Short mmCIF file of C-alpha atoms in Angstrom, two decimals:
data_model
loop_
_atom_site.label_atom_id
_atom_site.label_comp_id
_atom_site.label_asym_id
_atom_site.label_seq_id
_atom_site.Cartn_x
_atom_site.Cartn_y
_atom_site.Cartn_z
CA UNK A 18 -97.61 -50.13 97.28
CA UNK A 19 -99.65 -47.05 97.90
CA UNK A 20 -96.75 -44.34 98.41
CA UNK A 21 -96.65 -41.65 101.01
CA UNK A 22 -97.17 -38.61 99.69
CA UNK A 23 -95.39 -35.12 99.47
CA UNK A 24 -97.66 -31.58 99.29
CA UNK A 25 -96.28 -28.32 98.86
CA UNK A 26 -99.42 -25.54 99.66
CA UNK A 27 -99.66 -22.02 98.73
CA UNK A 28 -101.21 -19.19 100.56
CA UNK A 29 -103.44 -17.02 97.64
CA UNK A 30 -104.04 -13.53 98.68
CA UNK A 31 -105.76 -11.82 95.69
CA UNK A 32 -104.44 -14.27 93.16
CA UNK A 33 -100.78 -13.62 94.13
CA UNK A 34 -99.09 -16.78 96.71
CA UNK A 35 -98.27 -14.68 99.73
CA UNK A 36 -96.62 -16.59 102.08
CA UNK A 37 -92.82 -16.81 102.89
CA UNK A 38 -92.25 -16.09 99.76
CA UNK A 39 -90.82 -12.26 99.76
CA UNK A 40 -87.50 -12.77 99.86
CA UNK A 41 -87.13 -15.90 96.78
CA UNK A 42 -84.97 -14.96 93.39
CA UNK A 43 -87.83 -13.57 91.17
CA UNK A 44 -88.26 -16.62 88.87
CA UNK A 45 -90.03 -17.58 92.18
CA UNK A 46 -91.90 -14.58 93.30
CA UNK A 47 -95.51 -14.38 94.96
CA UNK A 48 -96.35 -12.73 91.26
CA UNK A 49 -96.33 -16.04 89.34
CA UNK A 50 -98.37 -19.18 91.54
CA UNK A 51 -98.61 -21.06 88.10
CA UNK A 52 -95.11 -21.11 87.14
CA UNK A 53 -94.00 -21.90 90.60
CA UNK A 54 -96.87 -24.93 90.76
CA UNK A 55 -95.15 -26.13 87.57
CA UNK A 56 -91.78 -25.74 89.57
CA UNK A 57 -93.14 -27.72 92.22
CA UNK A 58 -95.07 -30.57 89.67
CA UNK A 59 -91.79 -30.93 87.20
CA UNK A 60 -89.95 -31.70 91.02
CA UNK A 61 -92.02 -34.83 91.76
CA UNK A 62 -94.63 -33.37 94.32
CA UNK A 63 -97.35 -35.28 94.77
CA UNK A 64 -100.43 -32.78 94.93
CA UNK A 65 -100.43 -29.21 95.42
CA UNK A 66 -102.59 -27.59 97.99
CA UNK A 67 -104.10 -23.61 97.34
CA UNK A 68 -105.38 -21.92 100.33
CA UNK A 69 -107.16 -18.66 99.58
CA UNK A 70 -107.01 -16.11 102.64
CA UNK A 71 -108.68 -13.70 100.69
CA UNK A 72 -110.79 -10.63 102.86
CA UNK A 73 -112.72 -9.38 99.81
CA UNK A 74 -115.10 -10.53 97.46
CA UNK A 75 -112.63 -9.23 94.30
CA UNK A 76 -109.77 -11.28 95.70
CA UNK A 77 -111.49 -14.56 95.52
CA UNK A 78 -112.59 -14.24 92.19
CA UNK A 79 -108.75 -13.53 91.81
CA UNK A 80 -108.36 -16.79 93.64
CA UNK A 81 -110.55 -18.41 91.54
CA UNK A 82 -108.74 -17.45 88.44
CA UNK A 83 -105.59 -18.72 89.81
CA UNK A 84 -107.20 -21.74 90.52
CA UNK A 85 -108.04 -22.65 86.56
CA UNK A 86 -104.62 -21.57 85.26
CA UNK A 87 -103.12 -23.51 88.12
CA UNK A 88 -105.43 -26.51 87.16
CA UNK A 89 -104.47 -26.15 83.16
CA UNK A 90 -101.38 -26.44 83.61
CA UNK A 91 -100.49 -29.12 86.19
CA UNK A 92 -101.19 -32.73 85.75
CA UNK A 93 -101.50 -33.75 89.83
CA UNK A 94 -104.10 -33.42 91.86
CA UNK A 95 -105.21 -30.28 93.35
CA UNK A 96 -106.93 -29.48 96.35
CA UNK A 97 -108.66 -25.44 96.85
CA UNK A 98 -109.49 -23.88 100.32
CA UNK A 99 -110.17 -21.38 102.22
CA UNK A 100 -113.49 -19.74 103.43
CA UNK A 101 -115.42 -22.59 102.22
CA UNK A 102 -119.19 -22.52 103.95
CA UNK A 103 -121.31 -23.64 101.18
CA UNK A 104 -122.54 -26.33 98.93
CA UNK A 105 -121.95 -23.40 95.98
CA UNK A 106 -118.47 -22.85 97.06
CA UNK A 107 -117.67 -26.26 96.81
CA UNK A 108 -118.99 -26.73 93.62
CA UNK A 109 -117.58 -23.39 92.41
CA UNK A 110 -114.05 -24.24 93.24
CA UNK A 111 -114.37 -27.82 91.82
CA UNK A 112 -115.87 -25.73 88.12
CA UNK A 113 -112.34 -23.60 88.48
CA UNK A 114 -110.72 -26.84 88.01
CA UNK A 115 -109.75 -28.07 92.26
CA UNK A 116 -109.96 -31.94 92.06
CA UNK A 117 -110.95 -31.73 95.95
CA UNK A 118 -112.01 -28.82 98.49
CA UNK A 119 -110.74 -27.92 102.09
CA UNK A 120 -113.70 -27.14 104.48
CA UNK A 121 -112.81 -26.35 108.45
CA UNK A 122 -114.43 -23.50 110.12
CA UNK A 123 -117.53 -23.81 107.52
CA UNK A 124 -117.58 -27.57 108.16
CA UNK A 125 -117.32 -26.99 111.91
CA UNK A 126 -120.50 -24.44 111.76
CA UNK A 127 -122.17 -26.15 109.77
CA UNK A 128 -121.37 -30.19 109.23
CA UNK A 129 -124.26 -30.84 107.27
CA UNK A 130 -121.84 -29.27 104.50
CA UNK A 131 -119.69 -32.49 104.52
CA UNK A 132 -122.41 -34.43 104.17
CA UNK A 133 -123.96 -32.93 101.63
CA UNK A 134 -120.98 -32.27 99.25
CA UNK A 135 -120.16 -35.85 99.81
CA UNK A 136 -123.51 -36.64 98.30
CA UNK A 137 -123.40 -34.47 95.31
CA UNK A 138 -119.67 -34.24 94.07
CA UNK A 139 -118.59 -37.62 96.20
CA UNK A 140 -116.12 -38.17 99.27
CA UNK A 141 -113.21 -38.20 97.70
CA UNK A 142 -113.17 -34.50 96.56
CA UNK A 143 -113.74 -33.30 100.54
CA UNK A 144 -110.71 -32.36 102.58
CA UNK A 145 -111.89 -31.53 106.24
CA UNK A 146 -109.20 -29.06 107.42
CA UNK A 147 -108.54 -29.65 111.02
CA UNK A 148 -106.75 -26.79 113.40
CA UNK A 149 -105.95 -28.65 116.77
CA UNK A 150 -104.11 -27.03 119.65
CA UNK A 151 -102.85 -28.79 122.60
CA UNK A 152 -105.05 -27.83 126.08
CA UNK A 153 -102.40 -27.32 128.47
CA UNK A 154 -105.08 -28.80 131.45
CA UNK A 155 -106.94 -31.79 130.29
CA UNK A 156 -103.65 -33.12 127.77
CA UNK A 157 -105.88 -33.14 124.67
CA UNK A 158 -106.59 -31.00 121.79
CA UNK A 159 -109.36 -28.44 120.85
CA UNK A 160 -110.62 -27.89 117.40
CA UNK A 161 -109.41 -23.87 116.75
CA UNK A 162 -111.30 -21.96 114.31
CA UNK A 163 -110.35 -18.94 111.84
CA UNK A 164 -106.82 -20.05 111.62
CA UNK A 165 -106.19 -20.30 114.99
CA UNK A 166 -108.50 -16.66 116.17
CA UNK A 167 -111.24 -18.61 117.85
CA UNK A 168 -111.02 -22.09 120.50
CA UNK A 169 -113.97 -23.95 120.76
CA UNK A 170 -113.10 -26.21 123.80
CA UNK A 171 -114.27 -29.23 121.35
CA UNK A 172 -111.97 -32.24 120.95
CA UNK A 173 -110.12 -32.55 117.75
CA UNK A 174 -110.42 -36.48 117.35
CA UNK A 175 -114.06 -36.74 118.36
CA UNK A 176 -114.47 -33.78 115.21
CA UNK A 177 -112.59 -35.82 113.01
CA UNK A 178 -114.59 -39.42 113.68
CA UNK A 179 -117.97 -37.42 113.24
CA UNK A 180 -116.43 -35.64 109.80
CA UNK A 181 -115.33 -39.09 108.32
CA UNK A 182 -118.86 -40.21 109.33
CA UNK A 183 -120.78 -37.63 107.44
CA UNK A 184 -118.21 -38.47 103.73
CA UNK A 185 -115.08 -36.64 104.62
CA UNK A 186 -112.56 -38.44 102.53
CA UNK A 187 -109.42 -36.66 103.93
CA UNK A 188 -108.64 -35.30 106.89
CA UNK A 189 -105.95 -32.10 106.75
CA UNK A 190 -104.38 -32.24 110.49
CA UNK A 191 -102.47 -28.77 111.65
CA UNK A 192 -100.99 -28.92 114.76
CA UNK A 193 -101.09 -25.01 115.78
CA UNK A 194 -98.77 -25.36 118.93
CA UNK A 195 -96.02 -25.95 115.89
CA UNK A 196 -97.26 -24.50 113.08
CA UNK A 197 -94.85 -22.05 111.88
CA UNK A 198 -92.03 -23.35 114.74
CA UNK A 199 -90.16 -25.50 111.82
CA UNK A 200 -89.20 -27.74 114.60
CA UNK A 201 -91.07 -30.68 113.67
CA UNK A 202 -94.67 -32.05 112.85
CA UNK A 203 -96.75 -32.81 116.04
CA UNK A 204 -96.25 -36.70 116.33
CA UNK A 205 -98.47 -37.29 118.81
CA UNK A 206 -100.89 -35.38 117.63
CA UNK A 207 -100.95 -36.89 113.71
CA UNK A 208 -100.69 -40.41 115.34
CA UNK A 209 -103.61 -40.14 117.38
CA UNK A 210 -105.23 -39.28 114.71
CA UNK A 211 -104.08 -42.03 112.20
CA UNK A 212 -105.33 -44.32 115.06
CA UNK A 213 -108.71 -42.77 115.20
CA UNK A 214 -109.90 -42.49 111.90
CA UNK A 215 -109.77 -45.37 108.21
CA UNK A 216 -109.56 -41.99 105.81
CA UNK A 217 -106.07 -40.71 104.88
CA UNK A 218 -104.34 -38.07 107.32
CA UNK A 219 -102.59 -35.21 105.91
CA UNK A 220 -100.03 -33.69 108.41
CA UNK A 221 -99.58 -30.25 108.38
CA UNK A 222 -97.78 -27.73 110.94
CA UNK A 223 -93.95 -27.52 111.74
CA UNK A 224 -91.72 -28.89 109.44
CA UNK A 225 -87.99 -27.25 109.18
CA UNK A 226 -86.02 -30.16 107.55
CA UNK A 227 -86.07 -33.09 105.45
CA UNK A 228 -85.94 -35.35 108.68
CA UNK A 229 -89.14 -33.96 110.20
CA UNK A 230 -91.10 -35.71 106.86
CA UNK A 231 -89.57 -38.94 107.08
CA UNK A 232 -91.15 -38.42 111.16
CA UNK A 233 -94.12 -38.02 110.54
CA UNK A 234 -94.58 -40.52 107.85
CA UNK A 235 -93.36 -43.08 110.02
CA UNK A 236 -93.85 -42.45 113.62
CA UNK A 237 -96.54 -40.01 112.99
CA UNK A 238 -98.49 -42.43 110.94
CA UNK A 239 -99.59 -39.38 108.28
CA UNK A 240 -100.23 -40.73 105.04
CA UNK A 241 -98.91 -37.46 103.49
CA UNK A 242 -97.42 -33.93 104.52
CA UNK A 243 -97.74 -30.82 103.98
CA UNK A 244 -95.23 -28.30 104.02
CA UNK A 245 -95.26 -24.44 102.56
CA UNK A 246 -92.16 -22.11 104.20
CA UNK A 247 -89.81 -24.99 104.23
CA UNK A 248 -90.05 -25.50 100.53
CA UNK A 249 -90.72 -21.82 99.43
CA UNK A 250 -87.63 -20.71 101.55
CA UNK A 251 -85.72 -23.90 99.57
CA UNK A 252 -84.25 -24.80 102.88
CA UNK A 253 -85.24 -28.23 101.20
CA UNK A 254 -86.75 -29.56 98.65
CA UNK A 255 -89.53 -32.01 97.45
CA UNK A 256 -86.98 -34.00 95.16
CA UNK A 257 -84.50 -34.13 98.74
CA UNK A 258 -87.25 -35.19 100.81
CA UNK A 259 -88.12 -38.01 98.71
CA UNK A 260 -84.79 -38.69 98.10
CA UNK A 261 -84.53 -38.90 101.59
CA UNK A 262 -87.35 -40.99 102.26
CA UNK A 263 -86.56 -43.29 99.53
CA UNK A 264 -83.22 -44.31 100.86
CA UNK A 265 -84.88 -44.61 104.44
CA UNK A 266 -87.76 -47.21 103.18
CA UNK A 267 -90.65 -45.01 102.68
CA UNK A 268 -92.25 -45.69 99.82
CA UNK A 269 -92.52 -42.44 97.45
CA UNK A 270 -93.47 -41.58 94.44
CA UNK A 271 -90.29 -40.92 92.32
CA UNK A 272 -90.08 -38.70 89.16
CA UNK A 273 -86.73 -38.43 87.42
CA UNK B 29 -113.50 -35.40 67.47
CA UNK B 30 -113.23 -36.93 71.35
CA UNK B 31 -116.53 -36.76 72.79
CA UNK B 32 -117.04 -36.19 77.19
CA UNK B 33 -120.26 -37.47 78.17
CA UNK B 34 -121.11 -35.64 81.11
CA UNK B 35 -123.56 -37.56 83.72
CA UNK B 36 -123.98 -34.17 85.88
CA UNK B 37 -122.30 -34.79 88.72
CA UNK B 38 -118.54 -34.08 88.00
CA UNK B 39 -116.06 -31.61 87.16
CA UNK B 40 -115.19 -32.14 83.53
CA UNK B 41 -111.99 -29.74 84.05
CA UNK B 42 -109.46 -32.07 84.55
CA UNK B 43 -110.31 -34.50 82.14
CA UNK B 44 -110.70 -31.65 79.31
CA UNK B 45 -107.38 -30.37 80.91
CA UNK B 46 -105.48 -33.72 80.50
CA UNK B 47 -106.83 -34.12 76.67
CA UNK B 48 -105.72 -30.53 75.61
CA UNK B 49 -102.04 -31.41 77.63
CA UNK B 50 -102.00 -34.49 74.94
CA UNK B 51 -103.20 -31.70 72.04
CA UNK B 52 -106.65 -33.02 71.62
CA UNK B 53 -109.56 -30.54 72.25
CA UNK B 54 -112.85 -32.21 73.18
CA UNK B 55 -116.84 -31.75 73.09
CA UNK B 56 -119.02 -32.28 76.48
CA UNK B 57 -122.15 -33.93 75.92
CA UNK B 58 -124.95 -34.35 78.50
CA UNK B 59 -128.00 -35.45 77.03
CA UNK B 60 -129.15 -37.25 73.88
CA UNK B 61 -130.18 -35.09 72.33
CA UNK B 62 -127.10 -33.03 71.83
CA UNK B 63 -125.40 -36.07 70.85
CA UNK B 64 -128.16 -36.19 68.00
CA UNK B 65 -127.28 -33.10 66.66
CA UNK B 66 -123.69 -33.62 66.83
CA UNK B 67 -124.18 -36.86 64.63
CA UNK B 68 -126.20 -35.51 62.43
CA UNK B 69 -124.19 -32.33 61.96
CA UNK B 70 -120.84 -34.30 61.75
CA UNK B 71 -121.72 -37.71 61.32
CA UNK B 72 -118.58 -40.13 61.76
CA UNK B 73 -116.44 -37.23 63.08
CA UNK B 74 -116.94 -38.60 66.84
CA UNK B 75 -113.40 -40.95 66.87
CA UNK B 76 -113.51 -41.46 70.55
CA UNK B 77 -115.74 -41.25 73.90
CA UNK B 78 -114.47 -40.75 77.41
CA UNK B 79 -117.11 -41.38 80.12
CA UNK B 80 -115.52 -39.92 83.56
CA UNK B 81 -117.20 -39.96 86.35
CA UNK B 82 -117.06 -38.69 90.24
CA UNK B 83 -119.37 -39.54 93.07
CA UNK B 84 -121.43 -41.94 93.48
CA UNK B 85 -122.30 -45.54 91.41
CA UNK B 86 -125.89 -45.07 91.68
CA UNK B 87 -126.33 -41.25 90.95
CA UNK B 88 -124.13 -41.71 88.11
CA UNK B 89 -126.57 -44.40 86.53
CA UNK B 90 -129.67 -42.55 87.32
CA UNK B 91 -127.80 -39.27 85.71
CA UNK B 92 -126.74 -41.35 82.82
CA UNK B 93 -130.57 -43.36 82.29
CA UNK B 94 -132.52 -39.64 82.88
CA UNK B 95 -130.33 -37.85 79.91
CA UNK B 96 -130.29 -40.85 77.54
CA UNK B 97 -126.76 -41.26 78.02
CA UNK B 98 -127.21 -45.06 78.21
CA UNK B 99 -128.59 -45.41 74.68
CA UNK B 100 -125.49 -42.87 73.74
CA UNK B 101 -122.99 -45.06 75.24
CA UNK B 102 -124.82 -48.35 73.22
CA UNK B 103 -124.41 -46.50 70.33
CA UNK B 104 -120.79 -46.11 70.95
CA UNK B 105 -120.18 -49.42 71.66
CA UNK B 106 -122.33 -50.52 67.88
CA UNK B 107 -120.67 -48.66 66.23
CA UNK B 108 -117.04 -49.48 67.11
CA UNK B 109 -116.27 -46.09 68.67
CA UNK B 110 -113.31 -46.51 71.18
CA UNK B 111 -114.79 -45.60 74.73
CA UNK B 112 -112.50 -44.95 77.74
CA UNK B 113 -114.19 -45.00 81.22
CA UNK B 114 -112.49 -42.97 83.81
CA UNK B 115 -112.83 -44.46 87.72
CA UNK B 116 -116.24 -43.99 88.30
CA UNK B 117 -116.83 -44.21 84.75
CA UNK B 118 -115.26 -47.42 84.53
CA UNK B 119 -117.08 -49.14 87.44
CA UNK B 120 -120.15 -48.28 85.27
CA UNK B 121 -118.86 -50.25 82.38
CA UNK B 122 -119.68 -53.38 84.83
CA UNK B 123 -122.70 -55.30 85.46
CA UNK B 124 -123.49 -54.46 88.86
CA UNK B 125 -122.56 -52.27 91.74
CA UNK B 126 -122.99 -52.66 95.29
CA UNK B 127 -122.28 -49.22 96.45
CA UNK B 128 -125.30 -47.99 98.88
CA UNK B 129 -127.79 -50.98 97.70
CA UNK B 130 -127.27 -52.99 93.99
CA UNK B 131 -127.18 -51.04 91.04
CA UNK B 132 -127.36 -52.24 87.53
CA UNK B 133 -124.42 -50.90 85.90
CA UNK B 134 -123.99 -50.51 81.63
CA UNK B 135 -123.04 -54.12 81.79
CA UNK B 136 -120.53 -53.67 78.85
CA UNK B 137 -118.00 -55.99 80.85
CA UNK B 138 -118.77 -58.85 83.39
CA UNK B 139 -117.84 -58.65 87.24
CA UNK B 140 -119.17 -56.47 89.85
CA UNK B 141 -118.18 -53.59 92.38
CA UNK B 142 -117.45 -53.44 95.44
CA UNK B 143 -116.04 -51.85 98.49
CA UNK B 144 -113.07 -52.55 100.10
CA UNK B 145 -112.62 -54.58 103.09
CA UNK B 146 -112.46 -52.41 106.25
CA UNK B 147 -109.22 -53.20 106.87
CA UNK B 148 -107.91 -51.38 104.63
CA UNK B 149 -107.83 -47.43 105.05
CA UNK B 150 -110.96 -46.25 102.40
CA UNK B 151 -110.85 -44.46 100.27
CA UNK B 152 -108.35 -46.02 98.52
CA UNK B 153 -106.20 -42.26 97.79
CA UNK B 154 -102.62 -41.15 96.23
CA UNK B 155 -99.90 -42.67 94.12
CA UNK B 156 -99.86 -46.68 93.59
CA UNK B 157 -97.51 -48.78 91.45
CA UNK B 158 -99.28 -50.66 88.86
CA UNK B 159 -98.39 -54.17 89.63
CA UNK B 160 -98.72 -55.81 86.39
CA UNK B 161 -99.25 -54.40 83.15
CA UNK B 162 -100.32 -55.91 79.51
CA UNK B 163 -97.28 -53.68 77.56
CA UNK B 164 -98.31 -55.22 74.35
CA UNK B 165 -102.06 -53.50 74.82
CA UNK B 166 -102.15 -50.54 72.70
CA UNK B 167 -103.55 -48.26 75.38
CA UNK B 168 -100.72 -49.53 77.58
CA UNK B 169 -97.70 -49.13 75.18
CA UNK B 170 -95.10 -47.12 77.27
CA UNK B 171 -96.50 -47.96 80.19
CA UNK B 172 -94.44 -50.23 82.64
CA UNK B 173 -94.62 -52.38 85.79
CA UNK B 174 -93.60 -49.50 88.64
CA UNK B 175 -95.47 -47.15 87.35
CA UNK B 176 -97.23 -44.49 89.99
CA UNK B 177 -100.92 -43.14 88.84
CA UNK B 178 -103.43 -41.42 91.28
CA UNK B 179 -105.94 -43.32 92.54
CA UNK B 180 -109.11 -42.04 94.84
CA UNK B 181 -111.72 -44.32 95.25
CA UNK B 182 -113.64 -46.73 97.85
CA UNK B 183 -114.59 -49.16 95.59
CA UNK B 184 -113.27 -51.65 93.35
CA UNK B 185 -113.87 -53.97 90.37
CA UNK B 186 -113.94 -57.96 90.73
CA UNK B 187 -114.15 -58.85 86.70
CA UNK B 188 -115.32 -62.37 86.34
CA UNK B 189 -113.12 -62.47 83.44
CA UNK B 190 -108.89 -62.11 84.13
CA UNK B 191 -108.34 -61.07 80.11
CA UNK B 192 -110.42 -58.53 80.70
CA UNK B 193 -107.71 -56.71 83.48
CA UNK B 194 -104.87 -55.44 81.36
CA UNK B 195 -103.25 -53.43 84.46
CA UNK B 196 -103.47 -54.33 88.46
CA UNK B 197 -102.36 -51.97 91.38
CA UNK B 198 -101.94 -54.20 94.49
CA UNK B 199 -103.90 -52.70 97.39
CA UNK B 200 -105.31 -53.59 101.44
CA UNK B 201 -104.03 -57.12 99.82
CA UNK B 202 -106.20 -57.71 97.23
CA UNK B 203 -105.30 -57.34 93.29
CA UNK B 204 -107.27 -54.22 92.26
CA UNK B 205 -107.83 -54.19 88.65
CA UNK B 206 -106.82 -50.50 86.99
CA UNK B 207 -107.16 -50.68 83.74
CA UNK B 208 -109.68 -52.50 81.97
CA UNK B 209 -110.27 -53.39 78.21
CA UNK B 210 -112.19 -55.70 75.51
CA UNK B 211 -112.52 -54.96 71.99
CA UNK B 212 -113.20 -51.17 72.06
CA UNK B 213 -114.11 -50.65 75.98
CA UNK B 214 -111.90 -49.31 78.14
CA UNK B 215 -111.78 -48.06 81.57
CA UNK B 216 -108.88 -46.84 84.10
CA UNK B 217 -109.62 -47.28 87.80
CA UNK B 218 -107.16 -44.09 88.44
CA UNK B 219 -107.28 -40.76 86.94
CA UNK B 220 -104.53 -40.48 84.04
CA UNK B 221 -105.48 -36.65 83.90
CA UNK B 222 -104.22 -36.44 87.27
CA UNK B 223 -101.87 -39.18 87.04
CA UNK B 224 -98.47 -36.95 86.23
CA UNK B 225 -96.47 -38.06 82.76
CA UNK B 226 -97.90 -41.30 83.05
CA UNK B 227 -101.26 -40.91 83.22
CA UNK B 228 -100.13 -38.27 80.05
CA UNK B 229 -99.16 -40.87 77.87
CA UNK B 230 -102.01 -43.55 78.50
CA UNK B 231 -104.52 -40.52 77.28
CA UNK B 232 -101.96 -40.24 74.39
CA UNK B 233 -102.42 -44.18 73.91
CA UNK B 234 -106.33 -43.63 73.76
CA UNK B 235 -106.17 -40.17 71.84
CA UNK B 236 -103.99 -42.47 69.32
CA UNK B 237 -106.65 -45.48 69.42
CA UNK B 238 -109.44 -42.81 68.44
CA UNK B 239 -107.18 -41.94 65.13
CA UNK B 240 -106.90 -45.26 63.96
CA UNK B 241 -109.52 -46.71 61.26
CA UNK B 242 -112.02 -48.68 62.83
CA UNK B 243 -110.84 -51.75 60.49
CA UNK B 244 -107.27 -51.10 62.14
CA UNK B 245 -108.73 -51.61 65.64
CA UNK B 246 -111.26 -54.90 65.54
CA UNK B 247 -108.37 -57.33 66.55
CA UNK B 248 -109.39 -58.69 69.29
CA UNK B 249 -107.39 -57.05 72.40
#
């Protein structure tokens, strides 16, 4: 049975992982994203996830080289985003060893891009990133841009149909009203979703506790989460979640 | 030596990076004429041939026909070289295709592709347990019923013959054949380079294959 799967994701700032990560024993630090992508592979998690919020041109070339030792050294997929507008990008991060590429606010501008890298390096390397936020009037939810800077009053959903049209082969769902809150994955959100679209929904956005996966997996309808702070912070982790979801019925991936 | 034919269209990275995690270093070739020169520099040194393969069925073939890869892979095949198609790669092992229109594949096996039913959420992505599993099949030894390897991929393989499926993955209710093998050809529906420890030791299985005599491996798997 095709299992649900379990992501951990990195923030890369200038080749160092950035996020929630400060305060971690140093074994762990933000200095070292290979050794802690081993941590995380060696623990049974299913794919990794690198997001590069690089500003500069030096720092994603940093990125980049993360990217290739990351790749060497793990043997699960791994997916590469951040500031992704071009054909070239895509195809650059796929040479520095990503098995698939996140594209949102350059595949919102420009959707031609999903079709295109669909055609040339095939759907199931393109990852449509999704930022949704709830609209307090109408009850459903706009597609935000530049994590989270810029609303464009268009609905999520009818962006995600359209980006599975064009080759998307994933669709990478953050619910901004909880991202960061720990308090759970937006349900109603991810489920809508699942209902909208055939291509595999990756929930991302709130999760605090081992309980919140096993949600959205079920309930939710995701076919895999993401989570970064809640692992980094070792509040729990991937081998407890599964554990967790194991015992429940979900069916995971185990690694002893 | 394990030889990479490259078609063009994918990322070789992972598959390089999976043969160095088993210790064996490999050579990309993409073109004939570079696989020329490597025979005639180092004739009989090429023990093994891995044909991966992203995107799509028809690119692929056009890729392979333009840069003479086709006549490569023949080659391969005459002269008993083990070859190992990787998803993509091992759809084109088949006779025909019918992703976007009807391709012609390398026809090395019999049965066709094809997509999945729409019922069924496509692609076809993430961690599957192989449902049954030839142990006894040297590129399978180790390997075990309940075993998860990564799978991404919107179309599958209907082989007309059933001794040609030596692994099955069970998936949108229909028996999806993942690893495939006569004589010398094989092919792996999922990605053992990205397929954790176990997708580790069926590229160990193959690197092993491509050390044995050729006399060793004629039995007829």
């Amino acid at each position: 049975m095709l299992t649900k799967r379990i992501i951990p994701c990195f923030d890369v700032l200038d080749g160092r992982v950035v996020k929630h990560v400060g305060f971690l024993n140093n074994r762990r630090d933000a200095g070292d994203p290979v050794e802690l992508a081993q941590i995380y592979c060696d623990a049974g998690a299913d794919e990794l996830v690198l997001l590069d919020i690089s500003a500069s041109s030096e720092g994603r070339l940093a990125t980049r080289k993360v990217v290739e030792e990351v790749a060497a050294k793990v043997n699960i997929p791994l997916t590469v985003g951040g500031g992704v507008s071009t054909v070239e990008d895509v195809r650059s991060l796929l040479l520095s060893g990503a098995d698939k590429v996140s594209m949102n606010t350059g595949a919102f501008r420009n959707p031609q891009l999903i079709e295109e890298s669909a055609h040339r390096f095939g759907e199931q390397c393109v990852v449509v990133a999704i930022d949704a936020n709830l609209h307090a009037q109408t009850g459903t939810y706009d597609v935000m841009l530049q994590g989270g800077k810029v609303g464009t009053g268009s609905d999520a959903i009818a962006w995600a149909k359209r980006a599975a049209e064009l080759g998307a082969g994933e669709i990478l769902l953050t619910s901004f009203r909880q991202d960061g809150t720990r308090a759970g994955y937006d349900l109603e959100l991810t489920s809508a979703m699942a209902r909208a679209v055939n291509i595999p929904i990756i929930a991302s956005g709130g999760a605090g506790a081992k309980e919140h996966f096993f949600d959205v997996l079920t309930e939710g309808m995701a076919d895999a989460a993401l989570a970064a702070s809640v692992f980094h912070f070792a509040e729990t982790s991937v081998r407890d979640v599964k554990s967790y979801l194991r015992e429940r019925g979900v069916p995971v991936r185990w690694v002893e | 030596m394990i030889v990479v034919l490259d078609p063009g269209i994918g990322n070789l990275h992972s598959v390089l990076g999976g043969l160095r995690r088993v210790g064996r270093e490999a050579v990309v070739i993409s073109d004939k004429e570079a696989w020329d020169n490597l025979r005639k520099d180092a004739d009989g040194s090429v023990q093994g041939v891995i044909l991966p393969g992203v995107g799509a069925f028809g690119d692929a073939m056009t890729q392979l026909r333009l840069s003479g890869l086709v006549s490569v892979v023949e080659q391969v095949v005459a002269s008993r070289i083990p070859l190992l198609g990787i998803c993509v790669g091992m759809q084109l092992l088949f006779k025909v295709s019918f992703e976007h229109g009807e391709h012609p594949g390398l026809a090395l096996l019999p049965g066709q592709v094809v997509r999945f039913p729409a019922t069924a959420k496509v692609p076809h992505m993430g961690w599957n347990d192989l449902t049954s599993v030839r142990s006894h099949h040297p590129l399978l030894q180790d390997v075990a019923i309940g075993d998860f390897v990564y799978f991404v991929h919107s179309y599958y393989v209907q082989a007309d013959e059933a001794s040609d499926v030596i692994a099955a993955v069970s998936y949108g209710g229909i028996e999806v054949p993942a690893v495939v093998g006569r004589g010398l050809v094989y092919g792996t529906q999922f990605h053992p380079e990205k397929s954790g420890k176990v997708g580790e030791t069926i590229l160990r299985n193959f690197a092993r294959l491509t050390e044995l005599e050729r006399a060793e491996v004629s039995s007829p798997w």
